[in-house]
Amino acid sequence: MNVTETFLLAATMSAPAFFDLLGLAAFGVIFVAVVNELTASSNGKVFFDKYAQQSATMGLLLMTVSLAALTAAGFVAVSRMPRLAQWLVDPASPFIHFYAATGLGLLLGIPYVLTWRKMRSAKGVHMAFGFGAGLALLAAVSCCVAALYMLGTAAGGDAMTFTAGRLPLAADSLLWPMAAQYVLLAIGSGAGLSLVYLVLRRNKDDFGRDYYKFSLPLAAKWAAFGVLLHLMCQGWLYALLPQEARTLVMNTGMVCAWGSAVLAGLICCGLWALLSGCKAPMRMKWIAFVGAALLWVMLSLNITVSMGLLSMLQ
């Protein structure tokens, strides 16, 4: 594909990428929440706990929206490509691991979010629920990437015919950086979208000026942390590409899409760094919305690049 075709594909992917972003944030933010709850428990600073509770609540809301969208998308895909159902529901399908990890995450995550106040006297048990949920949901992201990797690399005509195979787990497999980058992006997206949530809930959940002076920079640091590590995985992924694939990337529009995705991520991190060092972060609340929009753009481009890479490996 040339540059124009590549960016047209990215534009086409922007609609599903929007719901993918919500899903990634939902799957990643519980981990962010429970780490901050642990921090609050260890150092006694209540603002960590308040941010953890707000971000976890956002995660549950986003989970509801993203799972509804995922279910609807699955029905539409199966109605258009009936043979795809084998990949989605066969007991030996790699997607089964995604469903199981997601189910465990929900089983632990829902009571974790809804019993925050009731379990204040049992913080250890509450955090155990949170860590279990957070790790299960991050595992679900990696399982989903693995399943999509197997589907995307299935040989041409057999792609819609499910045949159980082994995951490519060799040290030089592209699956490792692909899975790692989306797990880290889930953490960064969860924190990045929590900035928007904090700003939108400012009037209803008014915890005072000092809280927002603390929580917005905290969320910005978490977002930058996740996205920067995600961008580092991009370099790891490129380093593992076969020489033929690197040549194709550099000679097609993929190089522009990939470079644009990295640039969008770096701009996000720069803006979040600016917010994290600001003494009056609510005056810079526009960064929360610009960062979220750039995350959407970055993910649309990343999906386009991933699709191109998987097509090269067929």
XYZ file of C-alpha atoms in Angstrom:
314
model
C 0.000 0.000 0.000
C 1.144 3.531 -0.696
C 0.927 6.355 1.836
C -2.569 7.455 0.819
C -3.988 3.933 0.968
C -2.348 3.306 4.338
C -3.814 6.425 5.932
C -7.221 5.706 4.386
C -7.104 2.293 6.048
C -6.148 3.950 9.328
C -9.129 6.303 8.979
C -11.373 3.295 8.354
C -9.995 1.643 11.487
C -10.636 4.725 13.628
C -14.207 3.696 14.528
C -13.305 0.232 15.903
C -10.131 1.734 17.376
C -12.271 4.065 19.496
C -13.940 1.130 21.224
C -10.628 -0.730 21.354
C -9.205 2.250 23.249
C -12.074 2.153 25.733
C -11.539 -1.588 26.132
C -7.798 -1.306 26.641
C -8.322 1.418 29.229
C -10.913 -0.683 31.047
C -8.620 -3.722 31.098
C -5.588 -1.724 32.249
C -6.911 0.790 34.759
C -7.769 -1.732 37.491
C -4.065 -2.535 37.793
C -3.314 1.190 38.072
C -6.007 1.530 40.735
C -4.846 -1.302 42.964
C -1.191 -0.211 42.868
C -2.276 3.242 44.031
C -4.494 1.707 46.701
C -1.472 -0.252 47.935
C 0.564 2.960 47.929
C -2.110 4.687 50.000
C -2.151 1.804 52.455
C 1.628 1.858 52.858
C 2.213 5.604 53.183
C -1.122 6.739 54.607
C -1.824 9.348 51.919
C -5.559 9.286 51.308
C -5.358 10.974 47.896
C -3.826 7.837 46.403
C -6.842 5.878 47.616
C -9.326 8.416 46.272
C -7.680 8.374 42.855
C -7.648 4.577 42.927
C -11.378 4.477 43.676
C -12.257 6.963 40.947
C -10.130 5.252 38.314
C -11.503 1.814 39.229
C -15.068 3.119 38.922
C -14.229 4.509 35.493
C -12.807 1.112 34.556
C -16.066 -0.647 35.395
C -18.059 1.860 33.335
C -15.729 1.505 30.360
C -15.792 -2.278 30.710
C -19.568 -2.270 30.337
C -19.419 -0.149 27.186
C -16.490 -1.987 25.586
C -17.843 -5.495 26.228
C -21.213 -4.483 24.797
C -19.464 -3.102 21.703
C -17.266 -6.220 21.440
C -20.287 -8.519 21.627
C -22.124 -6.516 18.958
C -19.044 -6.513 16.722
C -18.710 -10.277 17.148
C -22.308 -10.887 16.038
C -21.856 -8.612 13.014
C -18.592 -10.307 12.028
C -20.066 -13.807 12.323
C -23.163 -12.816 10.339
C -20.952 -11.594 7.507
C -18.337 -14.363 7.753
C -20.023 -17.445 9.284
C -16.807 -19.467 9.250
C -15.286 -16.944 11.634
C -17.526 -18.410 14.347
C -15.152 -21.377 14.549
C -12.376 -19.038 15.638
C -14.585 -17.353 18.224
C -16.424 -20.251 19.879
C -14.573 -23.500 19.175
C -13.492 -25.027 22.531
C -9.925 -25.315 21.211
C -9.835 -21.731 19.928
C -7.141 -19.446 21.352
C -9.902 -16.917 22.060
C -11.142 -19.216 24.841
C -8.178 -18.140 26.955
C -9.211 -14.511 26.437
C -12.771 -15.265 27.539
C -11.551 -17.150 30.626
C -9.134 -14.413 31.717
C -11.768 -11.731 31.130
C -14.336 -13.702 33.104
C -11.935 -14.079 36.021
C -11.114 -10.380 35.854
C -14.785 -9.468 35.999
C -15.493 -11.977 38.769
C -12.865 -10.308 40.935
C -13.090 -6.775 39.561
C -16.792 -6.117 40.061
C -16.739 -6.731 43.834
C -13.415 -4.874 44.007
C -15.034 -1.728 42.623
C -18.420 -2.010 44.325
C -17.219 -2.856 47.841
C -14.636 -0.084 48.215
C -16.275 1.554 51.219
C -17.656 -1.615 52.777
C -14.197 -3.227 52.857
C -12.232 -0.302 54.281
C -11.570 -2.385 57.387
C -10.379 -5.328 55.271
C -7.944 -3.609 52.922
C -5.786 -6.708 52.507
C -8.672 -8.774 51.157
C -9.886 -5.877 49.036
C -6.468 -5.378 47.449
C -6.210 -9.128 46.833
C -9.392 -8.834 44.759
C -7.872 -5.860 42.958
C -4.544 -7.482 42.147
C -6.294 -10.638 40.997
C -8.607 -8.633 38.754
C -5.869 -6.343 37.445
C -3.494 -9.157 36.539
C -6.279 -11.280 35.032
C -7.424 -8.404 32.806
C -3.867 -7.660 31.643
C -3.467 -11.382 30.917
C -6.698 -11.169 28.914
C -5.163 -8.438 26.749
C -2.142 -10.613 25.991
C -4.390 -13.624 25.289
C -6.455 -11.545 22.869
C -3.307 -10.385 21.055
C -2.113 -13.996 20.826
C -5.444 -15.151 19.385
C -5.522 -12.324 16.857
C -1.900 -13.101 15.963
C -2.837 -16.705 15.176
C -5.876 -15.590 13.180
C -3.935 -12.888 11.321
C -1.080 -15.188 10.351
C -3.304 -18.074 9.245
C -2.467 -18.879 5.631
C -4.678 -17.080 3.115
C -7.496 -19.435 2.212
C -7.380 -21.237 5.553
C -7.754 -18.101 7.649
C -11.474 -18.663 8.178
C -11.094 -22.391 8.848
C -10.073 -22.919 12.427
C -7.267 -25.347 13.058
C -5.844 -25.462 16.546
C -2.140 -24.713 16.476
C 0.659 -23.850 18.846
C 1.523 -20.326 19.785
C 4.840 -19.060 18.396
C 6.690 -18.784 21.699
C 10.268 -18.738 20.429
C 12.454 -15.972 21.839
C 12.467 -14.140 18.503
C 8.707 -14.389 17.957
C 6.914 -11.152 17.117
C 4.172 -12.203 19.519
C 6.219 -11.090 22.544
C 6.626 -7.398 21.624
C 3.102 -7.279 20.181
C 1.573 -8.606 23.395
C 3.818 -6.459 25.598
C 3.041 -3.260 23.731
C -0.713 -3.671 24.092
C -0.508 -4.661 27.767
C 1.532 -1.518 28.433
C -0.791 0.549 26.257
C -3.711 -0.728 28.359
C -2.030 0.688 31.474
C -1.186 3.976 29.744
C -4.647 4.299 28.219
C -6.342 3.568 31.520
C -4.418 6.344 33.217
C -4.751 8.668 30.219
C -8.531 8.327 30.067
C -8.752 8.651 33.846
C -7.546 12.235 33.344
C -10.639 12.905 31.266
C -12.819 11.165 33.841
C -11.388 13.249 36.696
C -12.041 16.476 34.814
C -15.582 15.489 33.794
C -16.456 14.391 37.344
C -14.908 17.508 38.914
C -18.231 19.043 39.956
C -19.920 15.830 41.158
C -16.898 14.297 42.906
C -15.471 17.501 44.316
C -12.688 16.400 46.655
C -11.151 19.847 46.818
C -8.464 21.767 44.986
C -5.608 19.934 46.700
C -6.897 16.572 45.520
C -6.972 17.582 41.857
C -3.594 19.258 42.217
C -2.369 15.821 43.311
C -4.412 13.372 41.218
C -4.087 14.937 37.763
C -0.261 14.897 37.818
C -0.379 11.380 39.286
C -2.575 10.119 36.444
C -0.405 11.935 33.898
C 2.719 10.202 35.221
C 1.055 6.798 34.999
C -0.115 7.522 31.455
C 3.340 8.635 30.333
C 4.907 5.591 32.007
C 2.665 3.140 30.140
C 2.873 4.829 26.743
C 6.654 5.348 26.876
C 7.188 1.641 27.562
C 4.695 0.882 24.794
C 6.780 2.951 22.386
C 9.926 1.108 23.446
C 8.215 -2.138 22.443
C 7.809 -0.658 18.962
C 11.583 -0.657 18.627
C 11.731 -4.227 19.943
C 9.119 -5.270 17.385
C 10.987 -3.651 14.494
C 14.263 -5.262 15.592
C 12.687 -8.733 15.397
C 11.229 -8.247 11.906
C 12.799 -10.375 9.167
C 14.871 -8.345 6.719
C 12.275 -8.835 3.968
C 9.549 -7.418 6.219
C 11.710 -4.432 7.158
C 12.257 -3.691 3.479
C 8.517 -3.846 2.820
C 7.817 -1.541 5.758
C 10.349 1.033 4.601
C 9.170 0.921 0.960
C 5.435 1.248 1.617
C 3.101 3.626 3.395
C 3.529 1.599 6.586
C 6.665 3.539 7.479
C 4.650 6.773 7.560
C 1.843 5.196 9.594
C 4.292 3.669 12.045
C 6.261 6.879 12.382
C 3.071 8.884 12.873
C 1.920 6.505 15.616
C 5.226 6.917 17.446
C 5.055 10.694 17.017
C 1.509 10.813 18.424
C 2.660 8.794 21.418
C 5.630 11.060 22.041
C 3.431 14.155 21.875
C 1.090 12.534 24.407
C 3.980 11.886 26.759
C 5.253 15.439 26.329
C 1.855 16.886 27.183
C 1.441 14.616 30.198
C 4.925 15.586 31.392
C 3.870 19.227 31.145
C 0.722 18.498 33.155
C 2.578 16.495 35.799
C 4.859 19.439 36.519
C 2.130 22.068 36.532
C 1.312 23.761 39.856
C -2.280 24.450 38.764
C -3.175 21.354 36.680
C -6.885 22.168 36.389
C -5.915 25.196 34.304
C -4.259 22.751 31.901
C -7.208 20.359 31.764
C -7.326 20.630 27.973
C -4.312 18.316 27.973
C -6.539 15.501 29.231
C -8.764 15.729 26.147
C -5.965 16.312 23.636
C -4.066 13.355 25.101
C -7.117 11.109 24.784
C -7.625 12.172 21.156
C -3.969 11.482 20.361
C -4.247 8.057 22.000
C -7.141 7.318 19.650
C -5.106 8.419 16.628
C -2.091 6.421 17.788
C -4.136 3.262 18.298
C -5.785 3.589 14.868
C -2.343 3.784 13.282
C -0.995 0.950 15.444
C -3.821 -1.347 14.391
C -3.139 -0.506 10.751
C 0.559 -1.300 11.179
C -0.206 -4.536 13.047
C -2.543 -5.679 10.280
C 0.147 -4.975 7.707
C 2.801 -6.847 9.654
C 0.585 -9.886 10.175
C -0.267 -9.994 6.462
C 3.471 -10.125 5.719
C 3.881 -13.151 7.969
C 1.220 -15.287 6.300
